[in-house]
Coordinates of C-alpha atoms in Angstrom, one line a residue:
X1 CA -8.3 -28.4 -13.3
X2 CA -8.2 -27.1 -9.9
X3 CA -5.9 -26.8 -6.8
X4 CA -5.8 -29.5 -3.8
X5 CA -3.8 -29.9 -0.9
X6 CA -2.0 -32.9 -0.7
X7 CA 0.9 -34.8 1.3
X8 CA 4.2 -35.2 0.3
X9 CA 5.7 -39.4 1.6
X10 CA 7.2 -37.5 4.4
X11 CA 3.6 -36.7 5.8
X12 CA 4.0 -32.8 4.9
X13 CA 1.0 -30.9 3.1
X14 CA 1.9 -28.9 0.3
X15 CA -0.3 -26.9 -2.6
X16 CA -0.4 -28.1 -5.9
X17 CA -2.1 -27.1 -8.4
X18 CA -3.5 -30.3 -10.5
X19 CA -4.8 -30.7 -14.0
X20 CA -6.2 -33.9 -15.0
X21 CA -7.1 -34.8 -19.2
X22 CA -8.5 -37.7 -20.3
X23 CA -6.4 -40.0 -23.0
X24 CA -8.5 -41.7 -25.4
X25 CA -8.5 -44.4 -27.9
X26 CA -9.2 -43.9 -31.7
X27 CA -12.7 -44.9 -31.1
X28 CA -12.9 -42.4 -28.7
X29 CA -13.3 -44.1 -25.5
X30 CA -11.5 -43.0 -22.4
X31 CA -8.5 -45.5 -21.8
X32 CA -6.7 -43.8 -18.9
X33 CA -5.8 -40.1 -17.7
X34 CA -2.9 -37.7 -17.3
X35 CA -2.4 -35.6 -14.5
X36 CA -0.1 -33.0 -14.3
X37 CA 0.5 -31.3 -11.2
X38 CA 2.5 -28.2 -9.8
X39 CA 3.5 -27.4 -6.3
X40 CA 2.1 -24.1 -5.9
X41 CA 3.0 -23.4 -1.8
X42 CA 5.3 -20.4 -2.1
X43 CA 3.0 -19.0 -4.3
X44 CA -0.2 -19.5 -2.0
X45 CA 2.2 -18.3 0.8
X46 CA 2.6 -15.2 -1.5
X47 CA -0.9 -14.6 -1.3
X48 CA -1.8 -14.9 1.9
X49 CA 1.3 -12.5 2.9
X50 CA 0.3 -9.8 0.2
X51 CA -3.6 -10.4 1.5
X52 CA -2.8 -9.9 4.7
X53 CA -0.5 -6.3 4.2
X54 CA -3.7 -5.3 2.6
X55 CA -5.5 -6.0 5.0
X56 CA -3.1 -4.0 7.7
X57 CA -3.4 -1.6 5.2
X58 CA -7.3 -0.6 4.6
X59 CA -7.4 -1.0 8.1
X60 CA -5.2 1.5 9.4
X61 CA -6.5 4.6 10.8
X62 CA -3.6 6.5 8.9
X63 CA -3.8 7.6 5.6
X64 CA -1.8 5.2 3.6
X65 CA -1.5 5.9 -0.7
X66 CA 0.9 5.5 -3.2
X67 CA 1.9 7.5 -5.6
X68 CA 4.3 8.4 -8.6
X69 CA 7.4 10.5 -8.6
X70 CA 5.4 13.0 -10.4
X71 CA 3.1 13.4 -7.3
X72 CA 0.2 11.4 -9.0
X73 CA -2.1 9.7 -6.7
X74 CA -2.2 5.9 -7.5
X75 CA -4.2 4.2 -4.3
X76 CA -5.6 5.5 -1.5
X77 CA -6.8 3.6 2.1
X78 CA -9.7 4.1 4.4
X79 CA -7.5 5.9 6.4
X80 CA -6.8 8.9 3.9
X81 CA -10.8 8.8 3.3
X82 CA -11.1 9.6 6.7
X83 CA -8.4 12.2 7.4
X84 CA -8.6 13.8 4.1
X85 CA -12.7 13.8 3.1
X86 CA -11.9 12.2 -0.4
X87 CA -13.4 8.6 -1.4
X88 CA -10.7 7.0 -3.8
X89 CA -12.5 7.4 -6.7
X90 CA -12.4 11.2 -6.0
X91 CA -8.7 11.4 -5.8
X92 CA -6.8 8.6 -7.3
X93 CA -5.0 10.2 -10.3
X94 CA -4.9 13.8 -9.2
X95 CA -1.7 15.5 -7.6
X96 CA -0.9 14.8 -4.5
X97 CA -0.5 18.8 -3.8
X98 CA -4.0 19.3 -3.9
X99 CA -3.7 17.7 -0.3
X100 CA -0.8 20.0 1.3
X101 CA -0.6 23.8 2.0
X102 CA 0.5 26.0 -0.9
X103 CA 3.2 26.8 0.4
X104 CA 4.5 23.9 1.4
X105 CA 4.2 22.7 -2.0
X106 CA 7.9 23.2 -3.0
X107 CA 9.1 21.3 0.1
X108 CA 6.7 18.2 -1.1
X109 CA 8.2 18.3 -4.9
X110 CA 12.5 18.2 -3.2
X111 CA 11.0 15.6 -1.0
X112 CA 10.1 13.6 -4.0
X113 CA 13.1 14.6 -5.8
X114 CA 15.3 13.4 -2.9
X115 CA 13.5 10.2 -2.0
X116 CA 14.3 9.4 -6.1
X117 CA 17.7 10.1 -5.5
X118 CA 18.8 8.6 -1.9
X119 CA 16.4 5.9 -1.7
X120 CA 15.4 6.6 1.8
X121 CA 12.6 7.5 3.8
X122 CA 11.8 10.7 5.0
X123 CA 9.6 12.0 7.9
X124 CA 8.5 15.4 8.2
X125 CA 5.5 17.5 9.2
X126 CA 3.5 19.5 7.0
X127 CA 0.1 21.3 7.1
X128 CA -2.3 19.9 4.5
X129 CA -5.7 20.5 3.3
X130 CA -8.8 18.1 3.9
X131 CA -11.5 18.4 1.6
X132 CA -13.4 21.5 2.0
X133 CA -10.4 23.4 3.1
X134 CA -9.9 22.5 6.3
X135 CA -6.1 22.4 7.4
X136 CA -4.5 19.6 9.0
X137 CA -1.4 19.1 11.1
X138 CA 0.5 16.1 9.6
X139 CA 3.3 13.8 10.2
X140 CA 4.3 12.4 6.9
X141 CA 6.3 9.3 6.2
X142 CA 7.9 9.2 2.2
X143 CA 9.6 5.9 1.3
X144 CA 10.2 4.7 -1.8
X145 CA 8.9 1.7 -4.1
X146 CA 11.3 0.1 -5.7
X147 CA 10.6 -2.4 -8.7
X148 CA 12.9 -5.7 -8.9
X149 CA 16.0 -3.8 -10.3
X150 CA 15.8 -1.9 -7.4
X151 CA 14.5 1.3 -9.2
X152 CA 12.6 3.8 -6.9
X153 CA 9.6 4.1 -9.3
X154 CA 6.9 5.6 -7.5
X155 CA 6.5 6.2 -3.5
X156 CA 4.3 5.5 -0.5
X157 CA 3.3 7.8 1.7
X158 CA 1.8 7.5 5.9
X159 CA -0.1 10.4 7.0
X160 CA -0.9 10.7 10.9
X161 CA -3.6 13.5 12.0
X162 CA -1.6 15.4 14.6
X163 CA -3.7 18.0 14.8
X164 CA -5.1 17.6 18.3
X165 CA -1.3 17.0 19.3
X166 CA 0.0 20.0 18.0
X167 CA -2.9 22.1 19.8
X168 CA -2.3 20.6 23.6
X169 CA 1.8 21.6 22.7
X170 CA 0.5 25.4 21.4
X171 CA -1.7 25.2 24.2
X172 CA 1.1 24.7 27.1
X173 CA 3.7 27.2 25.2
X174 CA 1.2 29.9 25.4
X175 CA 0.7 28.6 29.6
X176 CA 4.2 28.4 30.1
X177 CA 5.1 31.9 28.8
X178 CA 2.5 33.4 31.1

């Protein structure tokens, strides 16, 4: 059993998956074989799309993780390692909150609450919290995940460090004013 790539008469390559059983006699000798085989392109396709997302993914330099309606971290990128101080293994199943300001922590939950409700994605900017207690500046990106009824059943979120961004603009008010 194993997977080849073969050619279909019209000179095209194509997948398949093959699995070849020997047939034998009532002595026991091999007489012929059987091969059964499956073309297995879209789903190879499949893969390679899904590996590369991941990919774009672990490589981003935003903190990309998923998590439930509940707030529950599922996954977590390099990016949210970096921009947050927590290694995945540190955060995956904890609340999401544990990452945003107190008092911002109301705002999160009707975010949730609406992205459950009107299916869309919502952008805002909140403070949150790095490991250690360092605050952040933060421009957030909620969308949902939907499962193949089309059910929003847990969310993604992109964080972006806009911290340095947010000084510069305090920075020039302040300049302007005097």
């Amino acid at each position: 059993q194993g997977e080849i790539v073969n050619r279909r008469k019209d000179g095209t390559f194509y997948n398949e998956e093959l699995t070849i059983t020997p047939v034998r006699d009532a002595a026991g000798e091999i007489t012929h074989f059987l091969a059964i085989g499956q073309d297995i392109t879209l789903r190879k396709r499949a893969e390679e799309a899904r590996a590369q997302l991941a990919s774009i993914v672990e490589s981003s330099s935003d903190a990309i993780f998923a998590l439930t309606l509940e707030g529950t971290i599922l996954s977590w990128n390099a990016g949210a390692e970096r921009i947050f101080g927590y290694a995945a293994d540190e955060i995956k199943s904890r609340s999401a909150l544990l990452l945003i300001e107190p008092d911002q922590h109301h705002e999160f939950e009707i975010s949730l609450t609406a992205l459950r409700t009107n299916r869309q994605s919502i952008d805002t900017e909140i403070r949150g919290i790095r490991k250690g207690g360092r605050r952040v500046d933060l421009l957030v990106t909620l969308s949902p995940i939907s499962d193949a009824q089309e059910t929003v059943v847990a969310a993604s979120a992109i964080a972006r460090d806009i911290t340095d961004r947010k000084r510069v603009e305090a920075e020039r008010t302040f300049l302007a004013s005097i």
